[in-house]
mmCIF file of C-alpha atoms in Angstrom:
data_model
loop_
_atom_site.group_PDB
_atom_site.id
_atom_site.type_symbol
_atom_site.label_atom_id
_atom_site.label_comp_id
_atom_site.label_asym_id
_atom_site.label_seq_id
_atom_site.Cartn_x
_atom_site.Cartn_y
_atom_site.Cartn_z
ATOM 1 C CA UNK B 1 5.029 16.715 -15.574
ATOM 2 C CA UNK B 2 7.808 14.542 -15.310
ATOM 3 C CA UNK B 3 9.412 12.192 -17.407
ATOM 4 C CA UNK B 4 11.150 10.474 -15.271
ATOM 5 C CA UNK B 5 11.009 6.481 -14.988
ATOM 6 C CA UNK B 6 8.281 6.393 -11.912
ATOM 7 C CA UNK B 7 9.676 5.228 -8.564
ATOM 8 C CA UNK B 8 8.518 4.467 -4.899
ATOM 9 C CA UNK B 9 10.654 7.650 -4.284
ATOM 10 C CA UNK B 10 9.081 9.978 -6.925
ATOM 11 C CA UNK B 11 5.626 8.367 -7.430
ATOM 12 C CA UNK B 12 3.151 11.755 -7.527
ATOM 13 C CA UNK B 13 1.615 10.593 -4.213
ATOM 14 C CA UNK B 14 0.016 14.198 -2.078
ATOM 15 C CA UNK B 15 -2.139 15.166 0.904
ATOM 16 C CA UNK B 16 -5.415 16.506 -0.038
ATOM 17 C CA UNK B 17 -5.489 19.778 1.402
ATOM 18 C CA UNK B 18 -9.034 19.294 2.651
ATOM 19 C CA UNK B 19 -8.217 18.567 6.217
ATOM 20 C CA UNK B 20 -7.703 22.068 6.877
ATOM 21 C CA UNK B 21 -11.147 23.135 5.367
ATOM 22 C CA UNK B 22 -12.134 26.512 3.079
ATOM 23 C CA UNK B 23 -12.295 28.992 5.833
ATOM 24 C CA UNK B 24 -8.959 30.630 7.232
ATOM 25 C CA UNK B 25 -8.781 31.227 11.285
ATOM 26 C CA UNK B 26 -10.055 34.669 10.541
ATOM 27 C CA UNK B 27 -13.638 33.378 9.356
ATOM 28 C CA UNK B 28 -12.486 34.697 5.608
ATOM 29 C CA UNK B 29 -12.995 31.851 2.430
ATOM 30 C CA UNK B 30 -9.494 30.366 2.013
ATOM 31 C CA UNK B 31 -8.826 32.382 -1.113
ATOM 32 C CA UNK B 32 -9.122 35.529 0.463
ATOM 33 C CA UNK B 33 -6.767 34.532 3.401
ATOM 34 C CA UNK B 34 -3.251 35.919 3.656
ATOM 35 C CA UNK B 35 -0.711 33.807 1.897
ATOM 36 C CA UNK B 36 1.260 33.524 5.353
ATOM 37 C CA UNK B 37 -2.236 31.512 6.423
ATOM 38 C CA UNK B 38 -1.369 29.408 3.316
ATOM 39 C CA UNK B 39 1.966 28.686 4.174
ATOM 40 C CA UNK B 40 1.547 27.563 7.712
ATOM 41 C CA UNK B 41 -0.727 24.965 6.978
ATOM 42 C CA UNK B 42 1.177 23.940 3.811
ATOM 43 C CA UNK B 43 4.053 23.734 6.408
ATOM 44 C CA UNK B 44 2.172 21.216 8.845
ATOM 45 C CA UNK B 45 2.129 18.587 5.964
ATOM 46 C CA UNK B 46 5.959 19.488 5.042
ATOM 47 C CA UNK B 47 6.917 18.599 8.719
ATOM 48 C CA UNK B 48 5.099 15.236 8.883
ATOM 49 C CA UNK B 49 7.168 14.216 5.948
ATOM 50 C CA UNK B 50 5.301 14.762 2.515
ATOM 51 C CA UNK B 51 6.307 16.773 -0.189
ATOM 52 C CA UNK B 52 3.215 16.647 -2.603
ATOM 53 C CA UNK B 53 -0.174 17.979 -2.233
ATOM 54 C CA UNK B 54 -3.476 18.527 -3.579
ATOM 55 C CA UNK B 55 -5.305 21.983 -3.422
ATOM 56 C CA UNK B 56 -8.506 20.914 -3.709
ATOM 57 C CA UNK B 57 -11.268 23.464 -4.772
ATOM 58 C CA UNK B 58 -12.532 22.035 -1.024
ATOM 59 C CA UNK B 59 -9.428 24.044 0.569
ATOM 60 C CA UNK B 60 -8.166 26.699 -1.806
ATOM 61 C CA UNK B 61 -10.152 26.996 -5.003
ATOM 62 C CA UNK B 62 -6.990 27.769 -7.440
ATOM 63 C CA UNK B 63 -9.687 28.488 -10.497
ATOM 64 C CA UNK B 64 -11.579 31.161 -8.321
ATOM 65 C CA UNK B 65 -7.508 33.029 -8.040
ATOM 66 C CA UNK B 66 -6.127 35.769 -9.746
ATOM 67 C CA UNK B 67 -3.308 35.220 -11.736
ATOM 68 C CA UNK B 68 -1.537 37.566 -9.631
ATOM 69 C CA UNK B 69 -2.731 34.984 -6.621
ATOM 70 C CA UNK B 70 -1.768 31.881 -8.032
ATOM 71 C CA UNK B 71 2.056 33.241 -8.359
ATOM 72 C CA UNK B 72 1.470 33.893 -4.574
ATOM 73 C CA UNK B 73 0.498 30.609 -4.172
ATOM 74 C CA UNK B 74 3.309 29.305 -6.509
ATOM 75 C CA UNK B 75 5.685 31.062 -4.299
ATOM 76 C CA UNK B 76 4.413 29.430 -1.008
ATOM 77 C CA UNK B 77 4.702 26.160 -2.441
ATOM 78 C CA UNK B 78 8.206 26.902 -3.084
ATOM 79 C CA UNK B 79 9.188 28.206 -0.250
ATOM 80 C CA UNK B 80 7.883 25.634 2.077
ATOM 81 C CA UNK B 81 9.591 23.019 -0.181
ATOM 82 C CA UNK B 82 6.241 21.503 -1.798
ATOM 83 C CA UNK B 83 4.695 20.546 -5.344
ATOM 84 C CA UNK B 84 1.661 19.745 -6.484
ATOM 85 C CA UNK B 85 0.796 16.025 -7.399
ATOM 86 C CA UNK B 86 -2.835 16.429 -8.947
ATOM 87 C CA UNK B 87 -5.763 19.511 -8.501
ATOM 88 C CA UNK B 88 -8.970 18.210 -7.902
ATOM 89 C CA UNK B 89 -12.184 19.985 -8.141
ATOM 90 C CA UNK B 90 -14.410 18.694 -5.107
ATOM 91 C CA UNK B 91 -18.970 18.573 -5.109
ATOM 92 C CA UNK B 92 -18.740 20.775 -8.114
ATOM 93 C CA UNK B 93 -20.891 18.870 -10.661
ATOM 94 C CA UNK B 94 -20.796 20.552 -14.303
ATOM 95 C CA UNK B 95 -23.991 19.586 -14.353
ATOM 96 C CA UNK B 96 -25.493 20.894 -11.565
ATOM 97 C CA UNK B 97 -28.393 22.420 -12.168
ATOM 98 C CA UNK B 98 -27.958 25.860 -10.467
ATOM 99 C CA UNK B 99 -23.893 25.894 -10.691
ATOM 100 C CA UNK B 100 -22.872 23.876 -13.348
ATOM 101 C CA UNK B 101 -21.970 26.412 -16.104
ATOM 102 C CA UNK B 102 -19.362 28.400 -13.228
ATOM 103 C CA UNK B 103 -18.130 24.303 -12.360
ATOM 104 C CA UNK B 104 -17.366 24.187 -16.038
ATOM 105 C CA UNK B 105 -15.628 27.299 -16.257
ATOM 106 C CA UNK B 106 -13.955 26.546 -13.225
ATOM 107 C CA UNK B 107 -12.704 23.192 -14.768
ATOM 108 C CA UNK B 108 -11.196 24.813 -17.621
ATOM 109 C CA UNK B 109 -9.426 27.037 -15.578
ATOM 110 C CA UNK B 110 -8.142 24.150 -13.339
ATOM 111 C CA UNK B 111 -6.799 22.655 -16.889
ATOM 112 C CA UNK B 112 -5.294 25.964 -17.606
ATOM 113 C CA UNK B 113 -3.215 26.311 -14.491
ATOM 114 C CA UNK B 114 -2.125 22.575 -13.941
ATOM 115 C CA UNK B 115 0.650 22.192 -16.418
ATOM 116 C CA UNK B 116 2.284 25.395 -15.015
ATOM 117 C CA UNK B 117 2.145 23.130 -11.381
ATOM 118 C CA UNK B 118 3.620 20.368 -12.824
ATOM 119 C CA UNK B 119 0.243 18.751 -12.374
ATOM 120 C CA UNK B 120 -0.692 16.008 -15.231
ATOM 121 C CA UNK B 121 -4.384 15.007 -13.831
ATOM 122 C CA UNK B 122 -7.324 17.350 -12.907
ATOM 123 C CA UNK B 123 -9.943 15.259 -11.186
ATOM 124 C CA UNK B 124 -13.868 15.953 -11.430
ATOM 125 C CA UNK B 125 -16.703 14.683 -10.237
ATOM 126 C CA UNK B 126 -20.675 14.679 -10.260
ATOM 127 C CA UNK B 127 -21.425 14.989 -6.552
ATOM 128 C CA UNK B 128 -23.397 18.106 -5.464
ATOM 129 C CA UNK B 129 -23.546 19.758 -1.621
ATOM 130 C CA UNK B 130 -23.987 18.210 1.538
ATOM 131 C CA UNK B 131 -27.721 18.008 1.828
ATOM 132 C CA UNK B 132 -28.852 19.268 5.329
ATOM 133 C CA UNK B 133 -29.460 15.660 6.691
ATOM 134 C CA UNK B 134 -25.935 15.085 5.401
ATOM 135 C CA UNK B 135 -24.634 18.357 7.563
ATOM 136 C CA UNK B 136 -26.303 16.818 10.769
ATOM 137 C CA UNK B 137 -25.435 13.244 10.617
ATOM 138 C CA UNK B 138 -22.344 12.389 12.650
ATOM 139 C CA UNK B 139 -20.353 10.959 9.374
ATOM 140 C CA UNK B 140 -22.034 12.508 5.867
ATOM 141 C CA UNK B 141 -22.334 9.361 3.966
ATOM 142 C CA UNK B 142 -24.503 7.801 6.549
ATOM 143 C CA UNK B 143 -28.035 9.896 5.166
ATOM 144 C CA UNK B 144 -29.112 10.065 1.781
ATOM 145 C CA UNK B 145 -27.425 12.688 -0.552
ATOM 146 C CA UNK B 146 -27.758 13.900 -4.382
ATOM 147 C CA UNK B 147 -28.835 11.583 -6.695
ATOM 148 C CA UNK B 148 -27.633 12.064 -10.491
ATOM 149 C CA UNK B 149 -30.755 13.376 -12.644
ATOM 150 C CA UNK B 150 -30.766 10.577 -16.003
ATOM 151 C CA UNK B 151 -32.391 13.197 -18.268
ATOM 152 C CA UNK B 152 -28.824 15.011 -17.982
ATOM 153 C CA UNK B 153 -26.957 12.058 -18.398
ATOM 154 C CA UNK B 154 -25.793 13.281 -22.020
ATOM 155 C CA UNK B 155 -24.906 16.654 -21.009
ATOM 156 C CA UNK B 156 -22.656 15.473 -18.773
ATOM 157 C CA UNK B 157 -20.946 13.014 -21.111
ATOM 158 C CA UNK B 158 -21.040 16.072 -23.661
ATOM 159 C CA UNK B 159 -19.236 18.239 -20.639
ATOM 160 C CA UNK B 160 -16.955 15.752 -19.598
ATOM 161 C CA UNK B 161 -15.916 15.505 -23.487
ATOM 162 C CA UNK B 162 -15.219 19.101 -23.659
ATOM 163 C CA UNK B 163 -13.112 19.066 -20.625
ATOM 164 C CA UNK B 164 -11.496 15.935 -22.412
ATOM 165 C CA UNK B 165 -10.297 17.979 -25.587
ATOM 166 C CA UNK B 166 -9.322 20.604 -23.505
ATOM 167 C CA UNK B 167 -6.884 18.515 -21.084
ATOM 168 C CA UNK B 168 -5.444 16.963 -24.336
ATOM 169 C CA UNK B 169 -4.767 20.078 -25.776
ATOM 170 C CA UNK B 170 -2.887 21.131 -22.555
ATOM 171 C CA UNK B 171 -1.153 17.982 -22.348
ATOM 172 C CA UNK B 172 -2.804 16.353 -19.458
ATOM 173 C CA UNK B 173 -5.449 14.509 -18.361
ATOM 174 C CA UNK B 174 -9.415 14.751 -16.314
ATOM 175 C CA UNK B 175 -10.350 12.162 -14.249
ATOM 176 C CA UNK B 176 -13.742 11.141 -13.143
ATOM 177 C CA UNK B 177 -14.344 10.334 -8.955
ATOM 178 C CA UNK B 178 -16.340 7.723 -8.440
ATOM 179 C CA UNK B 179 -18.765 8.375 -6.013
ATOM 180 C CA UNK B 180 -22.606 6.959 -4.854
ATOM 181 C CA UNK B 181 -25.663 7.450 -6.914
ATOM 182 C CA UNK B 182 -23.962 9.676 -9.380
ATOM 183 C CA UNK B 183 -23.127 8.880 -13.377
ATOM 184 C CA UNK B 184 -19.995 6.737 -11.887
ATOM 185 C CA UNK B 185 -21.586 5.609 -8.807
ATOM 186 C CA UNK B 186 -20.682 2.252 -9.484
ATOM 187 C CA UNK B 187 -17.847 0.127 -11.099
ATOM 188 C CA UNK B 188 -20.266 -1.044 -14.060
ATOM 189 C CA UNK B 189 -21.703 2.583 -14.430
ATOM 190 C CA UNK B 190 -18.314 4.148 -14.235
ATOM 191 C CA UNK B 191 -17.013 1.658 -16.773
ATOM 192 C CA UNK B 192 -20.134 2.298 -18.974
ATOM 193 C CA UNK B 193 -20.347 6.253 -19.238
ATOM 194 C CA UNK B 194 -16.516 6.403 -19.577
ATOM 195 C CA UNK B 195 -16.860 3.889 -22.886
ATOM 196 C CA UNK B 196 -19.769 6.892 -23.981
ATOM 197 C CA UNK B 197 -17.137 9.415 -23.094
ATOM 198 C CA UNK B 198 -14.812 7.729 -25.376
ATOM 199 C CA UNK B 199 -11.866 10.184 -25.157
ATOM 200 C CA UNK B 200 -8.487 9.150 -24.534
ATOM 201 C CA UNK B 201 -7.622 12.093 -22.133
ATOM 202 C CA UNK B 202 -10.409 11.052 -19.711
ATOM 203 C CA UNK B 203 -10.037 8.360 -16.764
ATOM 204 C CA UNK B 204 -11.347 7.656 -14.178
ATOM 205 C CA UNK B 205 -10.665 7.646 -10.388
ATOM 206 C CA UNK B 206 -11.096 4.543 -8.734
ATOM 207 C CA UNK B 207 -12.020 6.294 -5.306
ATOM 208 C CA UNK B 208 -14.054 3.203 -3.840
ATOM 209 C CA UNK B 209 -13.575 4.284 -0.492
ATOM 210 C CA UNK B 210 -16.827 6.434 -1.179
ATOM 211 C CA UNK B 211 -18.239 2.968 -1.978
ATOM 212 C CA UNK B 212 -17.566 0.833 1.017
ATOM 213 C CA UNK B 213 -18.164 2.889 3.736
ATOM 214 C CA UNK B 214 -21.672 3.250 2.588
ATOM 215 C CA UNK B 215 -24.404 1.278 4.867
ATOM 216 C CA UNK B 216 -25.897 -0.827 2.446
ATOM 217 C CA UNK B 217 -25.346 -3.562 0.130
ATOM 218 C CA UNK B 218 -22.069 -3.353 -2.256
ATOM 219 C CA UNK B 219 -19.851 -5.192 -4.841
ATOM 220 C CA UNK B 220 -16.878 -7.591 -2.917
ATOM 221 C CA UNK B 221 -14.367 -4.710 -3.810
ATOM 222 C CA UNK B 222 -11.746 -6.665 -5.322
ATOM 223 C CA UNK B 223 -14.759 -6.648 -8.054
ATOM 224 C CA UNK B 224 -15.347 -3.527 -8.512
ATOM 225 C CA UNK B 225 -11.472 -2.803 -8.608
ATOM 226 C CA UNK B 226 -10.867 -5.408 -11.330
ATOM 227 C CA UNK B 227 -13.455 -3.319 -13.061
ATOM 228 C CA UNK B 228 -12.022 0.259 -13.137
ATOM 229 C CA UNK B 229 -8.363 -0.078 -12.480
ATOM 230 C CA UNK B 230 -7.881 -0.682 -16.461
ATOM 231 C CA UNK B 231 -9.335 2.453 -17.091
ATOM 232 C CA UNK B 232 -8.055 4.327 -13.858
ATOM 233 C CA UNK B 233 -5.567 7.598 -14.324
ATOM 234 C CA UNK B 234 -5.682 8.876 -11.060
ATOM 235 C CA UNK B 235 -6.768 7.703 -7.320
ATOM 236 C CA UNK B 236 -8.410 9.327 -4.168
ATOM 237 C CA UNK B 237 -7.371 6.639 -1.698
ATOM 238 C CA UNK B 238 -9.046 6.153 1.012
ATOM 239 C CA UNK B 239 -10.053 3.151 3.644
ATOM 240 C CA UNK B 240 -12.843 2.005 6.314
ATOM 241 C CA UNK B 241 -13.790 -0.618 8.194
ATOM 242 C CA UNK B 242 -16.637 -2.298 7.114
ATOM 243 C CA UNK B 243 -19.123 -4.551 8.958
ATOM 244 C CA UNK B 244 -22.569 -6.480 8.575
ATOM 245 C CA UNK B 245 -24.788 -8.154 10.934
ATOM 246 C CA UNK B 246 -26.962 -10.279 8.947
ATOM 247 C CA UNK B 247 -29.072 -11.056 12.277
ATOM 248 C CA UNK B 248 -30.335 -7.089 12.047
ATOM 249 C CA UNK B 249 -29.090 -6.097 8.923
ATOM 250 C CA UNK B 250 -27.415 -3.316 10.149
ATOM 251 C CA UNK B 251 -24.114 -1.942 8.793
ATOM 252 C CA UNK B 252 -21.286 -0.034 10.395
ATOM 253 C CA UNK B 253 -18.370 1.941 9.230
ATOM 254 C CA UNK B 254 -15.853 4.202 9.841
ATOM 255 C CA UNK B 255 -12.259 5.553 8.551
ATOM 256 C CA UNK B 256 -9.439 3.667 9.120
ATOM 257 C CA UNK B 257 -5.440 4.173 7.655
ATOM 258 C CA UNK B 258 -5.081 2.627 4.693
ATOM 259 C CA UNK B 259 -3.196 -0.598 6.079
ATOM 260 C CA UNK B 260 -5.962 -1.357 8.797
ATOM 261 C CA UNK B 261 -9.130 -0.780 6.720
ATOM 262 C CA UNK B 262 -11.636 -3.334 4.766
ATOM 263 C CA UNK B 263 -9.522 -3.008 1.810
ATOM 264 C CA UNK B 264 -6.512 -4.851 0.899
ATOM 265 C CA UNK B 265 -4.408 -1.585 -0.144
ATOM 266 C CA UNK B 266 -1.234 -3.931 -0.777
ATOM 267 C CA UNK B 267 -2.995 -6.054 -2.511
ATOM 268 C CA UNK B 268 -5.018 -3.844 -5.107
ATOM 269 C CA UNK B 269 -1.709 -1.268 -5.381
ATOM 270 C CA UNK B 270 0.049 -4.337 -6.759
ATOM 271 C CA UNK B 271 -2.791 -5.341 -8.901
ATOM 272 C CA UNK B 272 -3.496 -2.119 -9.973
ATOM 273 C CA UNK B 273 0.621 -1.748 -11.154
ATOM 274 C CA UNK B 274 0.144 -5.483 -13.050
ATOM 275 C CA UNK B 275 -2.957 -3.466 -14.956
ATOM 276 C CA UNK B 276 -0.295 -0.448 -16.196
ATOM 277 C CA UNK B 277 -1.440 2.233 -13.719
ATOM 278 C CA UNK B 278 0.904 5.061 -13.693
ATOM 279 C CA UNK B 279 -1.642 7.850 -12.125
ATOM 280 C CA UNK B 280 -1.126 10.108 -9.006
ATOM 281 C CA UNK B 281 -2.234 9.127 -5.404
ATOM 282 C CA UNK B 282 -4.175 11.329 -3.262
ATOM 283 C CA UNK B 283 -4.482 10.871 -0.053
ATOM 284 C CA UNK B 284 -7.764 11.453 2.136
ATOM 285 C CA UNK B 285 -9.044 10.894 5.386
ATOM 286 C CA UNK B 286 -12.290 12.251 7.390
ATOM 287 C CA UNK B 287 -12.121 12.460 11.237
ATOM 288 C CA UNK B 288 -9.314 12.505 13.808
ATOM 289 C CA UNK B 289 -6.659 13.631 13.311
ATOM 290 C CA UNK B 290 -7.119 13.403 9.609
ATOM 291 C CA UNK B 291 -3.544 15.182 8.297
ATOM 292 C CA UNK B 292 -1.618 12.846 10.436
ATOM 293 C CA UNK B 293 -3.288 10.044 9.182
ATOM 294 C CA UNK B 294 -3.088 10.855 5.723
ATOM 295 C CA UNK B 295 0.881 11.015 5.919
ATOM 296 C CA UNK B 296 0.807 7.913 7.965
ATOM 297 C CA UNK B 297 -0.905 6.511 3.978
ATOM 298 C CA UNK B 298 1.299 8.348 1.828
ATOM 299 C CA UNK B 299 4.610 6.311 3.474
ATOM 300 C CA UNK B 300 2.428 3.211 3.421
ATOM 301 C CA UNK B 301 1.604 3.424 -0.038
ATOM 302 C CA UNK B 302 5.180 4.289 -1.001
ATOM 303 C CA UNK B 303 6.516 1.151 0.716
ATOM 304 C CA UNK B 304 4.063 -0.912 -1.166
ATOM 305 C CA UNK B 305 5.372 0.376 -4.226
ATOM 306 C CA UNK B 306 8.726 -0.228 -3.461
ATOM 307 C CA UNK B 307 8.012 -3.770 -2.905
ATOM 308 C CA UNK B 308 6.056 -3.861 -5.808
ATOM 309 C CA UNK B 309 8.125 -2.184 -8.194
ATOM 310 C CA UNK B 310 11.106 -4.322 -7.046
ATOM 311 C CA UNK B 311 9.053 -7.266 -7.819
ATOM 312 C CA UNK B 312 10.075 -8.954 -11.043
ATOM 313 C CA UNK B 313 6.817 -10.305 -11.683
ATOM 314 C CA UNK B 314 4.895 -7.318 -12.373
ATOM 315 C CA UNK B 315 5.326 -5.480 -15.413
ATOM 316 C CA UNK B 316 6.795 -1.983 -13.791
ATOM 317 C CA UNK B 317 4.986 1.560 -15.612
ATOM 318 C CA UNK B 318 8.029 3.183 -17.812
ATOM 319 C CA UNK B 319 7.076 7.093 -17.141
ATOM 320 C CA UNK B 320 4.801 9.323 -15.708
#
């Protein structure tokens, strides 16, 4: 992790890995792949101009690795020129109710490795599979999904603790995705089972792109953001257009770049700096051609925080 006064230029900002999916061109899982299958997708996102990624568990699940693997994969980062900016774990719940003890282990073992990657945030999260509606709709979000089970509300707070005391003892941090119908499926529920959390190594991610794209009614999101940007340490970034006909009252939505989307990404990066945010950006997009896209955000949101950061009237973070 650095230490290093934070800049536009050094900002952790990476390309989740998911665009390339968990199965190599071979039909094997991605962790079973040949590191050279590693390395030329790693080297697609090194040509369109990042440096930084994210190996989500939804590409190559680092915690399922030996740790003869993960030097392998250490040495393909390095020689393609990349680091890691965060590790996030991805529809592995801790509490879910078949998988959740392996999630958990699986967590602890992202904690374990992340330091060694320079990483300073794992992010986790409550959402479960695609249901089967899910699989067939044309975009996921637009049929119903899992739905967080109260009675195991306090496990997961207990959980998320454990991971907390964990992270601090490493010397990093977890940080909880926000995402629809889970524990943190809103700003005021996020806000409320972080406070029962109560442990200083555990954030939350303000991901509210899994928010507005969803057709039905929401917060205004400069709402929710005013909400959960105080308590944010790391951010899946995301946008969509967004629209209502109040005639029908039928909804449509649909990824967008950051800069075109129903979100005011300028606007909330700068508001989110004025609030002391010094987490690490990761970049996502569904559809298209998602990887180009995604780079296309990461040189958006670095120009944003040069303006912002050369701006004398925000208070600018001191570290990383």
């Amino acid at each position: 992790m650095s230490t290093l006064p934070l800049t536009a230029e050094n900002w952790p900002i990476g390309a989740n890995m998911l665009s390339f999916g968990n199965t190599a061109p071979d039909g094997r899982p991605m962790q079973e792949a040949s590191s050279t299958v590693w390395a030329s997708q790693l080297r697609q996102v090194k040509q369109l101009g990042v440096d930084q990624v994210d190996p989500t568990d939804a590409w190559l699940p680092l915690a399922k690795l030996s740790d003869d693997r993960i030097e392998e994969f250490r040495s393909v980062l390095d020689g393609e020129g990349l680091t890691l900016s965060s590790i996030s774990m991805t529809r592995s719940s801790v509490v879910d109710r078949v998988n959740g003890d392996e999630n958990l282990r699986d967590a602890h073992r992202f904690i374990d490795v992340a330091p060694s990657f320079g990483v300073s945030v794992v992010n986790v999260g409550f959402m479960q599979q695609l249901t089967p509606a899910q699989q067939d709709a044309l975009w996921f979000w637009l049929a119903d999904g899992h739905h967080d089970d109260p009675a195991l509300r306090d496990d997961a707070i207990a959980r998320v603790r454990e991971l907390g005391d964990h992270a601090q003892q490493a010397g990093i941090e977890v940080s909880l995705e926000m995402y629809e119908d889970t524990y943190v499926g809103t700003a005021d529920d996020a806000v409320s089972f972080l406070a029962d959390v109560a442990h200083d190594a555990v954030g939350l991610n303000p991901d509210l792109g899994n928010i507005v794209r969803l057709h039905r009614d929401i917060e205004p999101w400069e709402d929710m953001f005013e909400k959960v940007l105080p308590h944010s340490n790391f951010w899946h970034i995301k946008n969509y257009s967004r629209d209502f006909d109040p005639a029908t009252g039928a909804y449509a939505t649909a990824p967008t770049p950051l800069k075109y989307g129903y979100i005011n990404y300028r606007k909330v990066i700068r508001r989110a700096l004025e609030l002391g945010y010094t987490g690490p950006f990761c970049c996502e997009h569904y559809g298209s051609d998602s990887l180009g896209v995604i780079a296309e955000n990461v040189h958006y949101i670095r120009q944003v925080l040069a303006s912002a950061l050369a701006d004398e009237t925000l208070v600018r973070p001191a570290s990383a």
